[in-house]
Short mmCIF file of C-alpha atoms and ligand atoms in Angstrom, two decimals:
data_model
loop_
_atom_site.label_atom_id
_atom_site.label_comp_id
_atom_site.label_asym_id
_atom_site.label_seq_id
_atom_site.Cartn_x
_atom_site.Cartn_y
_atom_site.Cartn_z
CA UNK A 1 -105.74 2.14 119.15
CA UNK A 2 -108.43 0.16 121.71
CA UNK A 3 -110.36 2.30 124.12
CA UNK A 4 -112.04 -0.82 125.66
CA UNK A 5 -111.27 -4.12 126.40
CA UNK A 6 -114.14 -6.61 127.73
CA UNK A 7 -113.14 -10.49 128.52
CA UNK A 8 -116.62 -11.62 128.59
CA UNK A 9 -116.03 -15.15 127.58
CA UNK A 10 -116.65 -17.88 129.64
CA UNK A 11 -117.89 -21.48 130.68
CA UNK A 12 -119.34 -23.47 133.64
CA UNK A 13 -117.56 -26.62 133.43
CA UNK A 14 -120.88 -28.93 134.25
CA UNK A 15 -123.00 -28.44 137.04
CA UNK A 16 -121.53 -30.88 139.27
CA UNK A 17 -118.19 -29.92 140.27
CA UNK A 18 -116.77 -31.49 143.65
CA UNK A 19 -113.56 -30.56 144.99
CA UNK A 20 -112.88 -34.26 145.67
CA UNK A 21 -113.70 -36.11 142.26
CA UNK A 22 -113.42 -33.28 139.50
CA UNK A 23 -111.30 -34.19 136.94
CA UNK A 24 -108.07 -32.22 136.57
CA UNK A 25 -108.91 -32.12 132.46
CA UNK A 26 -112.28 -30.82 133.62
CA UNK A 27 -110.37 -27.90 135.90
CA UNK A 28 -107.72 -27.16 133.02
CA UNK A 29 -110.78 -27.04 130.66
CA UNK A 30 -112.37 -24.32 132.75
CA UNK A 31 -109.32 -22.22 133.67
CA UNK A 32 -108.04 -22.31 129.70
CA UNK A 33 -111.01 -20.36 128.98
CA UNK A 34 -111.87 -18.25 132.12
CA UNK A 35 -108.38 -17.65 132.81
CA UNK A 36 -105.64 -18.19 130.47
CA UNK A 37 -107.65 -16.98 127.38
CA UNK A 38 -108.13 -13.44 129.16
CA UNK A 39 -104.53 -13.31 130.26
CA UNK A 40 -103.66 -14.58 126.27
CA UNK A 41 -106.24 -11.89 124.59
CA UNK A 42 -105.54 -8.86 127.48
CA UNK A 43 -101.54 -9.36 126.49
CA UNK A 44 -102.00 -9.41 123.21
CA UNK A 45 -104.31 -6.13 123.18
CA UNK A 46 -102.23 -4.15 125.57
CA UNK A 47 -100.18 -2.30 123.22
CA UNK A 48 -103.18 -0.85 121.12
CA UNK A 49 -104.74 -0.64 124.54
CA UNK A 50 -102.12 1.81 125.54
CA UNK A 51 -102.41 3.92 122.58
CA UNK A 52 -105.70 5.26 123.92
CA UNK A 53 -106.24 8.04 126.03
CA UNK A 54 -108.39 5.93 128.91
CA UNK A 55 -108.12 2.64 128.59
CA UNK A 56 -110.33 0.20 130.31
CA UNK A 57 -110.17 -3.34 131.00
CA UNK A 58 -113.29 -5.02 132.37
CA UNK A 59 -113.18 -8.65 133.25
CA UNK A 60 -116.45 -10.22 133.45
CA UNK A 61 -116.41 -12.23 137.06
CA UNK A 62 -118.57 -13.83 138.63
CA UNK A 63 -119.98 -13.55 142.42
CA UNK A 64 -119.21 -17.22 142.72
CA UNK A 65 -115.64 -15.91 142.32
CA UNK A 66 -115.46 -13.96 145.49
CA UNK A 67 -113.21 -16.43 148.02
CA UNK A 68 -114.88 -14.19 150.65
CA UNK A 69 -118.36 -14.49 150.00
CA UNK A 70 -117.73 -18.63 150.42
CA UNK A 71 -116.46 -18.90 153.42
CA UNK A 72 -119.78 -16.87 154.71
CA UNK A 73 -122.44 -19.32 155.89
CA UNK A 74 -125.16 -16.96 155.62
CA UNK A 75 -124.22 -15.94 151.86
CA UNK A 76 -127.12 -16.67 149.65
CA UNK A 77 -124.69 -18.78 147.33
CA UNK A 78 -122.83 -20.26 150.30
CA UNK A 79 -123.84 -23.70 148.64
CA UNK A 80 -122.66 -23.37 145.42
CA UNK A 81 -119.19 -24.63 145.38
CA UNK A 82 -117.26 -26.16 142.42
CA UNK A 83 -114.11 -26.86 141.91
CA UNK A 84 -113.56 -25.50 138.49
CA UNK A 85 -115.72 -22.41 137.87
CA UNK A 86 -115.40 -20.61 141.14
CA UNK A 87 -111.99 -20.97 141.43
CA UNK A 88 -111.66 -19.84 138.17
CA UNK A 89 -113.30 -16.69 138.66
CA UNK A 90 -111.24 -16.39 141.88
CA UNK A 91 -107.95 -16.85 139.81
CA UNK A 92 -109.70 -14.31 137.13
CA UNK A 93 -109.89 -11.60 140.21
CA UNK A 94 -106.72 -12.09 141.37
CA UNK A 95 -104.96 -11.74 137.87
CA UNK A 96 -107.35 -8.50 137.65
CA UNK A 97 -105.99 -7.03 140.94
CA UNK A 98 -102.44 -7.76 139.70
CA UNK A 99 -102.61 -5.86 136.25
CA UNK A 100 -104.32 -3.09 138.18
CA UNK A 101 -101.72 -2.95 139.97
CA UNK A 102 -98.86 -3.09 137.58
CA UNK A 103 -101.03 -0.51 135.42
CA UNK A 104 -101.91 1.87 138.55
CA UNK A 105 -99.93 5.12 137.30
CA UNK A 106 -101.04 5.30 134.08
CA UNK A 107 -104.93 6.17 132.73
CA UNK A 108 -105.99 2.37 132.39
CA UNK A 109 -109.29 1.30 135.10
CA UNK A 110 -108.84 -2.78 135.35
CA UNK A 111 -111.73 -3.94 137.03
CA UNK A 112 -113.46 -6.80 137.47
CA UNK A 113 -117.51 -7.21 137.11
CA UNK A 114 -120.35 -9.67 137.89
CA UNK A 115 -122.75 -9.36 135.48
CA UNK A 116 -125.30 -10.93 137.99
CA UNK A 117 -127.68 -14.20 137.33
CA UNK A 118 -128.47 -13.43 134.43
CA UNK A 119 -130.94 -16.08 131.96
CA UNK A 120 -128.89 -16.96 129.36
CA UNK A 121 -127.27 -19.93 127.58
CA UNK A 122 -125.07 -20.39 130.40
CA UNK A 123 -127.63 -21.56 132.65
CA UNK A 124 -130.13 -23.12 130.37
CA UNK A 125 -131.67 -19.66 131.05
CA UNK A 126 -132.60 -20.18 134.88
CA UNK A 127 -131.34 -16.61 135.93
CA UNK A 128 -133.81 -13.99 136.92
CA UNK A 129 -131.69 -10.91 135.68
CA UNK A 130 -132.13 -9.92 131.65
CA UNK A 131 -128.95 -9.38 129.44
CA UNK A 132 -129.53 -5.51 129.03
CA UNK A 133 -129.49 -5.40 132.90
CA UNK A 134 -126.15 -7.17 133.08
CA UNK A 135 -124.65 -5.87 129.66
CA UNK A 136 -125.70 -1.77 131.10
CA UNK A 137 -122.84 -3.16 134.20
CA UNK A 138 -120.35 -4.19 132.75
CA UNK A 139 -121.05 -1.13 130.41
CA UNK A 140 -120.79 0.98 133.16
CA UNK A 141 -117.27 -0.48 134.10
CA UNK A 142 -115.73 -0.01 130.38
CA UNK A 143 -116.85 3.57 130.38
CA UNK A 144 -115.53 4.97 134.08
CA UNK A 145 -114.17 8.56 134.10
CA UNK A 146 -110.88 9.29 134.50
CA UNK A 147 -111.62 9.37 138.54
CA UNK A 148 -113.51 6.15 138.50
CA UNK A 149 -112.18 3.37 140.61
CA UNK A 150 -109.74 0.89 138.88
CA UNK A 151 -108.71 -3.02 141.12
CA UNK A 152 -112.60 -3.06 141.88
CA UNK A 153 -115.00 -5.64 142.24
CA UNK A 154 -118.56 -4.36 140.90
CA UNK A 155 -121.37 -6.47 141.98
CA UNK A 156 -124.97 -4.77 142.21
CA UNK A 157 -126.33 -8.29 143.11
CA UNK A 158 -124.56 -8.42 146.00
CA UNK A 159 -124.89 -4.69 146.93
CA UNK A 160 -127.28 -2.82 145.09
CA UNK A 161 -126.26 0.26 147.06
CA UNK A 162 -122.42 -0.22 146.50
CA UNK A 163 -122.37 -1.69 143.34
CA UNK A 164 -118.97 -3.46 145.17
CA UNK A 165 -118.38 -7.18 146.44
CA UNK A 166 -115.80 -8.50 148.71
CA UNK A 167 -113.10 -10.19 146.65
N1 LIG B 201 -125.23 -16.00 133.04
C1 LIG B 201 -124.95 -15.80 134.31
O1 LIG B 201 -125.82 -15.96 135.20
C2 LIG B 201 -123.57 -15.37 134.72
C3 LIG B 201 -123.37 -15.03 136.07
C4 LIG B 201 -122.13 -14.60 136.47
C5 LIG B 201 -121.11 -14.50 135.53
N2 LIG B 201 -121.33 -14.84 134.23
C6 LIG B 201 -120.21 -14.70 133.29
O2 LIG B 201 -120.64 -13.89 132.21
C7 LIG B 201 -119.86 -14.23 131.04
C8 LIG B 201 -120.81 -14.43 129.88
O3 LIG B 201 -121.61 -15.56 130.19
P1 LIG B 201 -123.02 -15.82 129.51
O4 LIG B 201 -123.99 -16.01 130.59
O5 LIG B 201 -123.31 -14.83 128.43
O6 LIG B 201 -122.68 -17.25 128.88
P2 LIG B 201 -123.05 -17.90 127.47
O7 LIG B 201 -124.43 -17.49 127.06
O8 LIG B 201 -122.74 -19.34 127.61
O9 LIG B 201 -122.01 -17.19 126.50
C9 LIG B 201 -120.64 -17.42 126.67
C10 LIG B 201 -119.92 -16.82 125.50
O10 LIG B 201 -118.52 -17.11 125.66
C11 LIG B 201 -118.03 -17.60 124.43
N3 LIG B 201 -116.91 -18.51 124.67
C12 LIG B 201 -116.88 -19.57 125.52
N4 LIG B 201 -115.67 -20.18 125.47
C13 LIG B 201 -114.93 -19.47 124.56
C14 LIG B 201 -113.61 -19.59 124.09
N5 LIG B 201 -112.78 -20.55 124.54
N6 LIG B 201 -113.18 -18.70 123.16
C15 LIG B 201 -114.00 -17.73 122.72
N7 LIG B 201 -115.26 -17.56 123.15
C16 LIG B 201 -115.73 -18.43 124.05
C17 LIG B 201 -119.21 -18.32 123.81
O11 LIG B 201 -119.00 -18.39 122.44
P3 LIG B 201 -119.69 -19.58 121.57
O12 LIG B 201 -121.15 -19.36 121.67
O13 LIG B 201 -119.12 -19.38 120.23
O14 LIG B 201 -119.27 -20.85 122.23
C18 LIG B 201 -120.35 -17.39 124.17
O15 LIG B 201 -120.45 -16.34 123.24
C19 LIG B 201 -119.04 -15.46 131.42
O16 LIG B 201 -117.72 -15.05 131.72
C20 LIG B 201 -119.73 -15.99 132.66
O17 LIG B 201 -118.85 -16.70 133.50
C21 LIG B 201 -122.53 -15.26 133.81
#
């Protein structure tokens, strides 16, 4: 039996990552990890996963996933595009919503969190958020009651009061 399943994994890609000249291996690179590796490890674990009396999925996101939050100029990340990471984090959030859905009658919460900018390997440790702030969210996503929310994006750095981002 698993009570909790978090797909934490990830990588950037490289820093530059321009829709027009990113290489597809670069793209494939990005999404093998960020995507297909969840969908691999999250189908192999769903049996055991089912076993337990409230399962929870939590896929670690990122804002820079959230298709809405781009296409607003006055975003504070409006400028960060890339053609690899983001979209993978979109893709990541839209497989989320999906198993959500498939999952919605039964006890399982599949949700999807941004841990925030957090200073860690990642980014060479440029983010201003600590690793116990953005471990105690995704925390609080793996251990939702049985009336919590499940198909949710949690982001408290783009709405502290919320806790929720647009997808
Ligand atoms: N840091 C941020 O500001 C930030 C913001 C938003 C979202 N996120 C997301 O938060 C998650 C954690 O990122 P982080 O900041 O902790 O990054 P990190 O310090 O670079 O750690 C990433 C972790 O993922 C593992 N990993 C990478 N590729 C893997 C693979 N193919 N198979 C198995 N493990 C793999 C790495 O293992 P190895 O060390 O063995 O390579 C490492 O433990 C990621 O999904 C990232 O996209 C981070």
């Amino acid at each position: 039996m698993l009570d909790v399943l978090i797909n934490n994994a990830g990588i950037l890609g490289g820093m530059s990552q321009p829709a027009s000249s990113t290489s597809v291996s670069t793209i494939k690179e990005v999404f093998d990890t960020n995507v297909f590796g969840v969908i691999e490890v999250t189908q192999a674990f769903l049996d055991l996963l089912r076993q337990s009396p409230a399962p929870r999925i939590v896929n670690v996101t990122s804002g820079l996933g959230s298709l809405t939050l781009h296409n607003d100029p006055t975003w504070k990340y409006y400028h960060v595009k890339g053609a690899a990471y983001q979209p993978s984090k979109a893709a990541l959030n839209a497989y989320t919503i999906m198993l959500a859905y498939e999952l919605r009658d039964t006890p399982f919460k599949v949700n999807a969190v941004d841990p925030g900018y957090t200073a860690t390997d990642f980014n060479h440790h440029s983010g201003p958020g600590t690793v116990q702030d953005a471990a105690a969210r995704v925390v609080k996503a793996a251990l939702l009651g049985p009336n919590g929310p499940t198909s949710q994006f949690f982001s408290d750095d783009y709405d502290p009061e919320t806790g929720i981002s647009p997808w």
